Tab-separated table of C-alpha atoms and ligand atoms in Angstrom:
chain	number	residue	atom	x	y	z
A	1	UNK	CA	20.506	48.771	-18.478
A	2	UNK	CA	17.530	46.662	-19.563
A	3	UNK	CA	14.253	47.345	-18.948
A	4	UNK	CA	14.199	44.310	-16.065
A	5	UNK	CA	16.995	45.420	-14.657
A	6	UNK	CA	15.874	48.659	-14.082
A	7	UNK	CA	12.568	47.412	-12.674
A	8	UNK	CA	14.604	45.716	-10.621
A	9	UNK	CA	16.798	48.525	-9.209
A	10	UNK	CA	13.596	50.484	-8.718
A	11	UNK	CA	12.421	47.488	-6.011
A	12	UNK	CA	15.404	47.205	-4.342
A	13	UNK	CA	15.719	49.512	-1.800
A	14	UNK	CA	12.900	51.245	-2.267
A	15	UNK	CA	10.629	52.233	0.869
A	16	UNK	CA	7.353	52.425	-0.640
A	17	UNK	CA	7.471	49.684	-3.830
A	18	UNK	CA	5.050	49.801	-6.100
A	19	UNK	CA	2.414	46.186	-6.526
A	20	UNK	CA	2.785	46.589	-10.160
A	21	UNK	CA	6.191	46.261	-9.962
A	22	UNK	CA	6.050	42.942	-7.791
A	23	UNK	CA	3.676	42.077	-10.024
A	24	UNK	CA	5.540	42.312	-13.105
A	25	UNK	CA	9.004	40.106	-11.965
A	26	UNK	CA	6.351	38.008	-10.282
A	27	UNK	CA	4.774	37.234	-13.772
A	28	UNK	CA	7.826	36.794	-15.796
A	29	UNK	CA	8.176	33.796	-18.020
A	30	UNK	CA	10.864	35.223	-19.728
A	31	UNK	CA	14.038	32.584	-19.401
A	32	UNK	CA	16.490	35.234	-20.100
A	33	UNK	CA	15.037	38.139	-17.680
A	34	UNK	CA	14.560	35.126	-14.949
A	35	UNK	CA	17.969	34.916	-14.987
A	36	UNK	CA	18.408	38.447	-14.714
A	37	UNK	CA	15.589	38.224	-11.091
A	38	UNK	CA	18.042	35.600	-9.883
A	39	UNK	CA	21.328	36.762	-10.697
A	40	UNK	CA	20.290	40.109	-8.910
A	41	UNK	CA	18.186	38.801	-6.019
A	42	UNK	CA	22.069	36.818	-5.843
A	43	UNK	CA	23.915	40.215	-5.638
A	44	UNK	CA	21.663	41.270	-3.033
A	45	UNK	CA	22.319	38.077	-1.045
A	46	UNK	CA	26.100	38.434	-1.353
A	47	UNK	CA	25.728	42.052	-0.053
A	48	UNK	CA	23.369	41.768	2.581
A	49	UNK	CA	24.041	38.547	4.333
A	50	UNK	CA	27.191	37.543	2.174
A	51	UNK	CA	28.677	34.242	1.073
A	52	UNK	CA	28.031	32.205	4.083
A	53	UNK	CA	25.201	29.019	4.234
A	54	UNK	CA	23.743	29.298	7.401
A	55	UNK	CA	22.412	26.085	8.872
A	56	UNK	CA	19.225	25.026	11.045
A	57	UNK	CA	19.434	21.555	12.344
A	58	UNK	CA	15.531	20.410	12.366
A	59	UNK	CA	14.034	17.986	14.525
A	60	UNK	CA	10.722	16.993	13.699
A	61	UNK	CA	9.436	15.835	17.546
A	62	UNK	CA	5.979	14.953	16.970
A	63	UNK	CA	3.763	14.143	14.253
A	64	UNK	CA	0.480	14.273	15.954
A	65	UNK	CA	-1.732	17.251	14.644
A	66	UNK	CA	-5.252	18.363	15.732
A	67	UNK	CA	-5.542	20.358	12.521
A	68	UNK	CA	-6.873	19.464	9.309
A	69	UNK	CA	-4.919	21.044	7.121
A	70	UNK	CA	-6.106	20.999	3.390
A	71	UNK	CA	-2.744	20.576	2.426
A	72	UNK	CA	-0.932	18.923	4.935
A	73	UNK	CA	0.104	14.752	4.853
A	74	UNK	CA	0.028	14.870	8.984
A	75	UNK	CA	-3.589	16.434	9.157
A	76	UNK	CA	-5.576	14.959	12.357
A	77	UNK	CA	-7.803	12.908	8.992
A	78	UNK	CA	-4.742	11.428	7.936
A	79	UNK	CA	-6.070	7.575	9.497
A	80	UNK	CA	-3.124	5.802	7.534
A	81	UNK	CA	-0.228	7.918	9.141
A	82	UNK	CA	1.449	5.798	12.522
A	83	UNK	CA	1.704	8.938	14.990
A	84	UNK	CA	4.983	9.507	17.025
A	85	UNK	CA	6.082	11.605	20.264
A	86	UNK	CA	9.814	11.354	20.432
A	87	UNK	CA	10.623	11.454	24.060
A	88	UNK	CA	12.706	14.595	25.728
A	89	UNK	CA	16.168	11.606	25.823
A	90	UNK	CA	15.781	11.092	22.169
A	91	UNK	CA	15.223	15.085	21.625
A	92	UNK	CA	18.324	15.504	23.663
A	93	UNK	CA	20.453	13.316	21.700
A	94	UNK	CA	19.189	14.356	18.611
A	95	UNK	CA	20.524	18.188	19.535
A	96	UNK	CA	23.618	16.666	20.705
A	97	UNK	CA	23.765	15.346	17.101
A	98	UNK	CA	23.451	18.811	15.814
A	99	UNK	CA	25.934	20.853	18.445
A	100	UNK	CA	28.361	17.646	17.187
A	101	UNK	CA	28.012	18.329	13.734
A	102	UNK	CA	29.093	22.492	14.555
A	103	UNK	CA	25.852	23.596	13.952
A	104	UNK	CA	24.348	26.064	16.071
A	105	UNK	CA	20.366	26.358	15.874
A	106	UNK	CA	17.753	23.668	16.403
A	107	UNK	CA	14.866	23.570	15.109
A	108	UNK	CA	12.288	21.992	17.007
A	109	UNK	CA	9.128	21.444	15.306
A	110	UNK	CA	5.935	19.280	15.376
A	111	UNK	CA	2.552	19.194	14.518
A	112	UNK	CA	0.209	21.051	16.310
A	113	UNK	CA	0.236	18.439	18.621
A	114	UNK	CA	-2.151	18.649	22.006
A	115	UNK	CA	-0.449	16.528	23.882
A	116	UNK	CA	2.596	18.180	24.293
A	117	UNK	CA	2.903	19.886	27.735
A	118	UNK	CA	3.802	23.246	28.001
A	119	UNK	CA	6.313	22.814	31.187
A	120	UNK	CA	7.762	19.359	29.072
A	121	UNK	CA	8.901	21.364	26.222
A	122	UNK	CA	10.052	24.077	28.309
A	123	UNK	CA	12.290	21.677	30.297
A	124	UNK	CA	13.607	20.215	26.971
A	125	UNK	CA	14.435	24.204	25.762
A	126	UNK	CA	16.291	24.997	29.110
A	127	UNK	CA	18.134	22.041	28.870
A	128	UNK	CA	19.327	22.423	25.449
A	129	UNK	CA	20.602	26.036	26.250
A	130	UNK	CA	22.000	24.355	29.623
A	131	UNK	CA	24.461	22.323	27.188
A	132	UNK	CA	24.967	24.399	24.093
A	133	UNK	CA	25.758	27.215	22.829
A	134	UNK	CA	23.108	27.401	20.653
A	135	UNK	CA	19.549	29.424	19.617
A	136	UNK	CA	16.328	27.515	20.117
A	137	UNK	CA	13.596	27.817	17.434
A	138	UNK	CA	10.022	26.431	18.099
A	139	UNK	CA	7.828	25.492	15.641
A	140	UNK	CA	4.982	24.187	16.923
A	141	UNK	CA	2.118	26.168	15.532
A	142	UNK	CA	-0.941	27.971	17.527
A	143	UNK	CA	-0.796	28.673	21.013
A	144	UNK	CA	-1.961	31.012	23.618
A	145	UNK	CA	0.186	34.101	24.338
A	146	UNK	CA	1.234	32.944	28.086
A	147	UNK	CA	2.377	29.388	26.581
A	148	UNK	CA	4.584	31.256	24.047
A	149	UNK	CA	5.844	33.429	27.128
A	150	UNK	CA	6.473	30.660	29.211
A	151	UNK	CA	8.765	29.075	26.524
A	152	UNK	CA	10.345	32.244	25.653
A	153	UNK	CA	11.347	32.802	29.010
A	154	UNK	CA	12.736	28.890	29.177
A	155	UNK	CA	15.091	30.478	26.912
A	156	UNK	CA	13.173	30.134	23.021
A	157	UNK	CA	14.644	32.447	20.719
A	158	UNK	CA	12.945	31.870	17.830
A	159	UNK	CA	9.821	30.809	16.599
A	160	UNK	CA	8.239	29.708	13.101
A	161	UNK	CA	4.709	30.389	12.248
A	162	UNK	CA	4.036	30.282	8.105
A	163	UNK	CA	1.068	32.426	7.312
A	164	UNK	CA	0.685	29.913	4.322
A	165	UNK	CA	-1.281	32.290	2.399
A	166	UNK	CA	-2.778	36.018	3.785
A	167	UNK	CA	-5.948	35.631	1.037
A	168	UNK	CA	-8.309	35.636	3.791
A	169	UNK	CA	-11.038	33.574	1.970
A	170	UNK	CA	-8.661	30.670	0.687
A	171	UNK	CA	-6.770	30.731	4.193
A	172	UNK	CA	-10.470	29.650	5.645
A	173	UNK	CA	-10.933	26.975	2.983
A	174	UNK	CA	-7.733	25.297	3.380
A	175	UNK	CA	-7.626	25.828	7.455
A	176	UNK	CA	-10.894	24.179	8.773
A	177	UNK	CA	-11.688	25.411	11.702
A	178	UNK	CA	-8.565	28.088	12.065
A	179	UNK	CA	-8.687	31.823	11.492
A	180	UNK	CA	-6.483	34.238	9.810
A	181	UNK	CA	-7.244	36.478	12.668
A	182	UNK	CA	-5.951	33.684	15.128
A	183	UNK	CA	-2.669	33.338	12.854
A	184	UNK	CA	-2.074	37.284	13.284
A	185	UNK	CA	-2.371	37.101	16.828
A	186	UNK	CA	-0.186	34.513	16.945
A	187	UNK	CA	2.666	36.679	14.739
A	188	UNK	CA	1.949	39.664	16.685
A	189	UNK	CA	2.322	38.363	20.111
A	190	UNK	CA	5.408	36.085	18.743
A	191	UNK	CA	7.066	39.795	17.766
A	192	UNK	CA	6.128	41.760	20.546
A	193	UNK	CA	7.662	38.681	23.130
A	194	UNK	CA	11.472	39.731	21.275
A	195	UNK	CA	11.236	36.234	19.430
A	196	UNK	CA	12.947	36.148	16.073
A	197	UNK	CA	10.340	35.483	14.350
A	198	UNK	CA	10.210	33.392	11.212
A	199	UNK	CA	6.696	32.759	8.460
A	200	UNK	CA	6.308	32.146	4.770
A	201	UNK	CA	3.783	30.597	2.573
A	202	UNK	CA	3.230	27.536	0.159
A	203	UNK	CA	3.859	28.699	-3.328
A	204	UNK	CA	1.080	27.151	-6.266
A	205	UNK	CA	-1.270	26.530	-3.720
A	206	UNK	CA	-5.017	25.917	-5.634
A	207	UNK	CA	-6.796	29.033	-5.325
A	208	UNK	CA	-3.959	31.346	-4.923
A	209	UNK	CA	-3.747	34.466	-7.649
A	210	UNK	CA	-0.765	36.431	-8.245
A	211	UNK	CA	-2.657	38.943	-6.874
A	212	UNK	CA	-2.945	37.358	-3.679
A	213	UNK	CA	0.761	36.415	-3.949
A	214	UNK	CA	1.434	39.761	-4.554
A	215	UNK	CA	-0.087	40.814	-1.232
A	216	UNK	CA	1.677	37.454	0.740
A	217	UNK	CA	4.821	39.476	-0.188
A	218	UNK	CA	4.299	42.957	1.048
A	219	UNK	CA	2.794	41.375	3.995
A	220	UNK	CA	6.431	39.451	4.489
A	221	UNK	CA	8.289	42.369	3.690
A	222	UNK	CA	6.217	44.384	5.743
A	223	UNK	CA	6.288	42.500	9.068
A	224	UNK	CA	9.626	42.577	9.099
A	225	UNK	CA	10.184	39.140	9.461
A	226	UNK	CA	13.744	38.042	10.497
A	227	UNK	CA	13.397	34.350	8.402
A	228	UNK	CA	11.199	33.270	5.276
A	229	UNK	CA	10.939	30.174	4.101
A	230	UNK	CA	8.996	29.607	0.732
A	231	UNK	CA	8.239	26.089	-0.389
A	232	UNK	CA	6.153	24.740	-3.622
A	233	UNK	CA	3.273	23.178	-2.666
A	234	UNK	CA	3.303	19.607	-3.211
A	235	UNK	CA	0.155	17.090	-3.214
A	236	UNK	CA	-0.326	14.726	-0.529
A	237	UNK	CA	-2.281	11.435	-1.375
A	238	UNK	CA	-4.027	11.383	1.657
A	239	UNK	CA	-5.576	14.956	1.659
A	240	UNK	CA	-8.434	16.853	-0.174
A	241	UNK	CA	-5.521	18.138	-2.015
A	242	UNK	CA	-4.513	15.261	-3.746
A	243	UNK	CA	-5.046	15.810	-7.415
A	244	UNK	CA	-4.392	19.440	-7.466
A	245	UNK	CA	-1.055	20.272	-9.647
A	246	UNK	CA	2.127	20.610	-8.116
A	247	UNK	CA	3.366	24.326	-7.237
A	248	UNK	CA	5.609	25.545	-9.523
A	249	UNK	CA	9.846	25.860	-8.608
A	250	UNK	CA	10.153	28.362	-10.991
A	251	UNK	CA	6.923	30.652	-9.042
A	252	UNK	CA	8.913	29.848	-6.040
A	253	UNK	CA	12.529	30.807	-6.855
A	254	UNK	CA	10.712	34.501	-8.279
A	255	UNK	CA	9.043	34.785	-4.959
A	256	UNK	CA	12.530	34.139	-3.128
A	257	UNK	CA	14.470	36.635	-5.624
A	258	UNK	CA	11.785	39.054	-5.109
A	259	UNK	CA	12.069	38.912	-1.123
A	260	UNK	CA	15.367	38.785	-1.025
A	261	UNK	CA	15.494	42.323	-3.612
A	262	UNK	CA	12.468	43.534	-0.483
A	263	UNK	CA	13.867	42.284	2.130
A	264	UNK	CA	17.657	41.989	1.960
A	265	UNK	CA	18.796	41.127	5.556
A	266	UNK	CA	16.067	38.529	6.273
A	267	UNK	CA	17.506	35.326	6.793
A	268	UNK	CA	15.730	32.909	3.755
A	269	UNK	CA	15.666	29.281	3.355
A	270	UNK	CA	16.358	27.034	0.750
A	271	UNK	CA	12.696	24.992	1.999
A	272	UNK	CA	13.490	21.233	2.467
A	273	UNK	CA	9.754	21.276	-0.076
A	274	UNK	CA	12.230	22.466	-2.444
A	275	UNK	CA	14.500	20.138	-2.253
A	276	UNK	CA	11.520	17.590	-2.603
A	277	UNK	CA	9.738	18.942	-5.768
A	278	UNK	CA	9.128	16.870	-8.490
A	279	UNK	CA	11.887	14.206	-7.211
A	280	UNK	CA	14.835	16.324	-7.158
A	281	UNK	CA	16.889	18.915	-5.259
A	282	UNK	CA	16.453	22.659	-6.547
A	283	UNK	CA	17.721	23.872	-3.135
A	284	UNK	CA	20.818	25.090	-4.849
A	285	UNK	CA	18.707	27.236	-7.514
A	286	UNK	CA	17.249	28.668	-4.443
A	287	UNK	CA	20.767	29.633	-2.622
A	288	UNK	CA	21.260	31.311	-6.221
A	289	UNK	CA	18.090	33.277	-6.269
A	290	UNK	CA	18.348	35.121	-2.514
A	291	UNK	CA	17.881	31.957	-0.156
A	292	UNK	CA	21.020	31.456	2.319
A	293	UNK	CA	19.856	29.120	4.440
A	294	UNK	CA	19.418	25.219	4.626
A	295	UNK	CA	17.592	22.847	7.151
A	296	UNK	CA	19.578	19.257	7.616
A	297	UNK	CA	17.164	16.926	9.185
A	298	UNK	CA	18.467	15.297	12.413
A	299	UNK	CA	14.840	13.693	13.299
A	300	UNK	CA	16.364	9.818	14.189
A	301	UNK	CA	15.496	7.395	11.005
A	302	UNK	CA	12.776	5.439	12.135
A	303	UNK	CA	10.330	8.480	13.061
A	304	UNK	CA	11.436	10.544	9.988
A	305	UNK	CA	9.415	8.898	6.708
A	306	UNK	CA	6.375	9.308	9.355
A	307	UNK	CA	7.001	12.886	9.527
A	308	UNK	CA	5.050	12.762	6.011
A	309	UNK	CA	3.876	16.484	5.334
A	310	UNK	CA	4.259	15.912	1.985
A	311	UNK	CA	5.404	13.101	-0.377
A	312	UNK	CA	8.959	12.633	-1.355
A	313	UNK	CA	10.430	14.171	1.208
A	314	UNK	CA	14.321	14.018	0.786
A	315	UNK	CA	16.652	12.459	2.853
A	316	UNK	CA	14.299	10.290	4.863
A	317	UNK	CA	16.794	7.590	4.623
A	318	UNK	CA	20.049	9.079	5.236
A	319	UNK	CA	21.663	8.261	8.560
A	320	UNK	CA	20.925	11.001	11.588
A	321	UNK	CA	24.142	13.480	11.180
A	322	UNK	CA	25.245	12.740	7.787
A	323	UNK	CA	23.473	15.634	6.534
A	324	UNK	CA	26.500	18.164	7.543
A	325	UNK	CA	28.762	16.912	5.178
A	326	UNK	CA	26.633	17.100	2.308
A	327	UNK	CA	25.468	20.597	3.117
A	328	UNK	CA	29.551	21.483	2.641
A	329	UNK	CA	29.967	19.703	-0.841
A	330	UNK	CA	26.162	21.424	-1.899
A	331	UNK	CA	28.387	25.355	-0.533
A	332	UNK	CA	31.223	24.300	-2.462
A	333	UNK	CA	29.309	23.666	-5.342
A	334	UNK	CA	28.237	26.565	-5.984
A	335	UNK	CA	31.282	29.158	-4.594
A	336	UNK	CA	29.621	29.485	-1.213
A	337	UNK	CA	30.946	28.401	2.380
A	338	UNK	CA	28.955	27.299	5.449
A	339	UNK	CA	28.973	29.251	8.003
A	340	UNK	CA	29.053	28.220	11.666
A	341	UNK	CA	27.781	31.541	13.697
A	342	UNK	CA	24.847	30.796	15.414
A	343	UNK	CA	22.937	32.573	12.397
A	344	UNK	CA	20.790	35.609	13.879
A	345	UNK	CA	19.843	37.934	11.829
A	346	UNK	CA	21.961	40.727	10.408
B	401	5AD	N1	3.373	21.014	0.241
B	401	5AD	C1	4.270	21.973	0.548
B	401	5AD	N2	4.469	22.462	1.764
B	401	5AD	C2	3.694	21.976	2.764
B	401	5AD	N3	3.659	22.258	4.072
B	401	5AD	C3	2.719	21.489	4.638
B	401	5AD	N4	2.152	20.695	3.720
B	401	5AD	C4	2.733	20.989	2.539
B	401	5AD	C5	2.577	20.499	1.209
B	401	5AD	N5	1.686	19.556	0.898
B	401	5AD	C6	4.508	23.280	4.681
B	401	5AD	C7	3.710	24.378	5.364
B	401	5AD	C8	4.107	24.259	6.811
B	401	5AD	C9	5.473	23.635	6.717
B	401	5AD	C10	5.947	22.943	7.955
B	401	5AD	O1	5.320	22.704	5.678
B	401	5AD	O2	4.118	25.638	4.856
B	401	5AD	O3	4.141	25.505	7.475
């Protein structure tokens, strides 16, 4: 056994891991013992959660944001973007789309968007559960504890919050006017309501250390988490971020592997920001280095290029629905099969 691999086996499974050992596959530059982190973050997969592609139909709902996001393309500064509210009809038929297509989880998500009423997006999740057989998942950032109640009990089963980063000093630079502590609350309460809860961060982020990378990763592991998504950060024209480098694929494939080898039953993502990088699709690296997920976008064609988080976003011009087809030739591939179960977590 080489000395990676054995590092390796010493992670996996291991109740108590050591930061130096993160650390170390974390660092690696190494071509050949990369492939070694992703070939056994793979067998880890395939034992865990197995051969199966789960899938997440995502509708993007709103765009508007009160935030101001360092990072973010929809940030409340963002003057240039044309802001959208899809109404609950187009919602509706846009989940339709997805329970058409066999897929069985919707993703609702939006900007942190004030005008959406609490009681109007919990009439949209009881009617969606009314008509399918199929999980909810919000994602629709910061709210109070009795708002995420109130939708949990109109039938939500899952929410998304991404911590983004758990450095406590960078998270205040790029999150004007938001709190880690807030973002905790948030997590906690999200957990303690029986949501399966989903976070992650933005990999290559200015700022970040592999230090503090090292600590985003216990924290994931940690938490227990039931999903992770991990995309590379990616610079937005129209934010403070703009001329900052691009995050790296190869950073964010190790920090997959190495949740995957920490976390084996969590239910991880190959990030739609990963299939965006640097103009091309590295989704399928990231279903070979511990992701098992993917994320079709249903969000109807007009709205969708306004839906800008981040430039390049994939797929912005592909009609609503065709996305299901192309998620079975990207399985078959690579060996792998979607699967069709509504996808909780193992
Ligand atoms: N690059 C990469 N990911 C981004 N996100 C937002 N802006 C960017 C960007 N510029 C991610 C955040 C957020 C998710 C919806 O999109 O992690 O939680």
């Amino acid at each position: 056994m080489n000395a990676i691999t054995s590092l390796l086996d010493r992670l996996y499974g291991n109740p108590s891991p050591s930061r130096e050992d993160v650390r170390e596959v974390l660092t690696c530059t190494d071509d050949i013992k990369l492939l070694d982190i992703f070939a056994f973050a793979d067998s880890v997969r395939k034992k865990h959660v197995g051969d199966g592609i789960l899938l997440r139909g995502i509708v993007e709902f709103s765009n508007f944001c009160r935030n101001t996001c360092a990072y973010c393309g929809i940030n409340r500064n963002n003057a240039k973007l044309e802001r959208y509210r899809l109404t609950r009809e187009e919602i509706l038929e846009s989940v339709s789309m997805i329970a058409g297509c066999g897929i069985r989880t919707v993703v609702l998500q939006s900007g942190e968007d004030s005008g959406i009423d609490a009681a109007w997006l919990a009439d949209i999740i009881r009617s969606v559960k009314e008509r399918h057989d199929m999980a909810v998942t919000l994602s629709v950032g910061e709210w109070d504890a009795d708002v995420y109640r109130f939708w949990r009990e109109a039938g939500a089963d899952r929410y998304l919050l991404k911590i983004e980063t758990t450095d406590p000093a960078l998270y205040g630079t790029l999150h004007p006017g938001m709190s880690l502590e807030n973002r905790l609350r948030c997590l906690n309460d999200l957990q303690a309501m029986g949501y399966q809860t989903g976070s992650g961060i933005i990999a290559g982020l200015k700022g970040q250390t592999y230090d503090s990378i090292v600590e985003d990763i216990f924290f994931l592991r940690d938490r227990n988490f039931d999903m992770i998504g991990i995309g590379p950060f990616i610079p937005h024209g129209e934010t403070p971020l703009r001329n900052e480098e691009t995050g790296s694929v190869s950073l964010t494939l190790k920090i997959v592997a190495l949740l995957r080898i920490l976390s084996p039953t969590a239910n991880l993502p190959a990030t739609t920001a990963l299939g965006s990088v640097d103009g091309k699709d590295f989704r399928l690296r990231g279903l070979q280095a511990g992701a098992n997920v993917l994320m079709p976008n249903f969000t109807p064609v007009p709205y969708r290029r306004q839906y800008e988080i981040y430039p390049g976003k994939r797929c912005v011009e592909e009609p609503q629905g065709s996305c299901a087809s192309c998620m079975e030739s990207m399985a078959g591939s690579i060996g792998r099969h979607i699967d069709y179960s509504i996808g909780n977590r193992k």
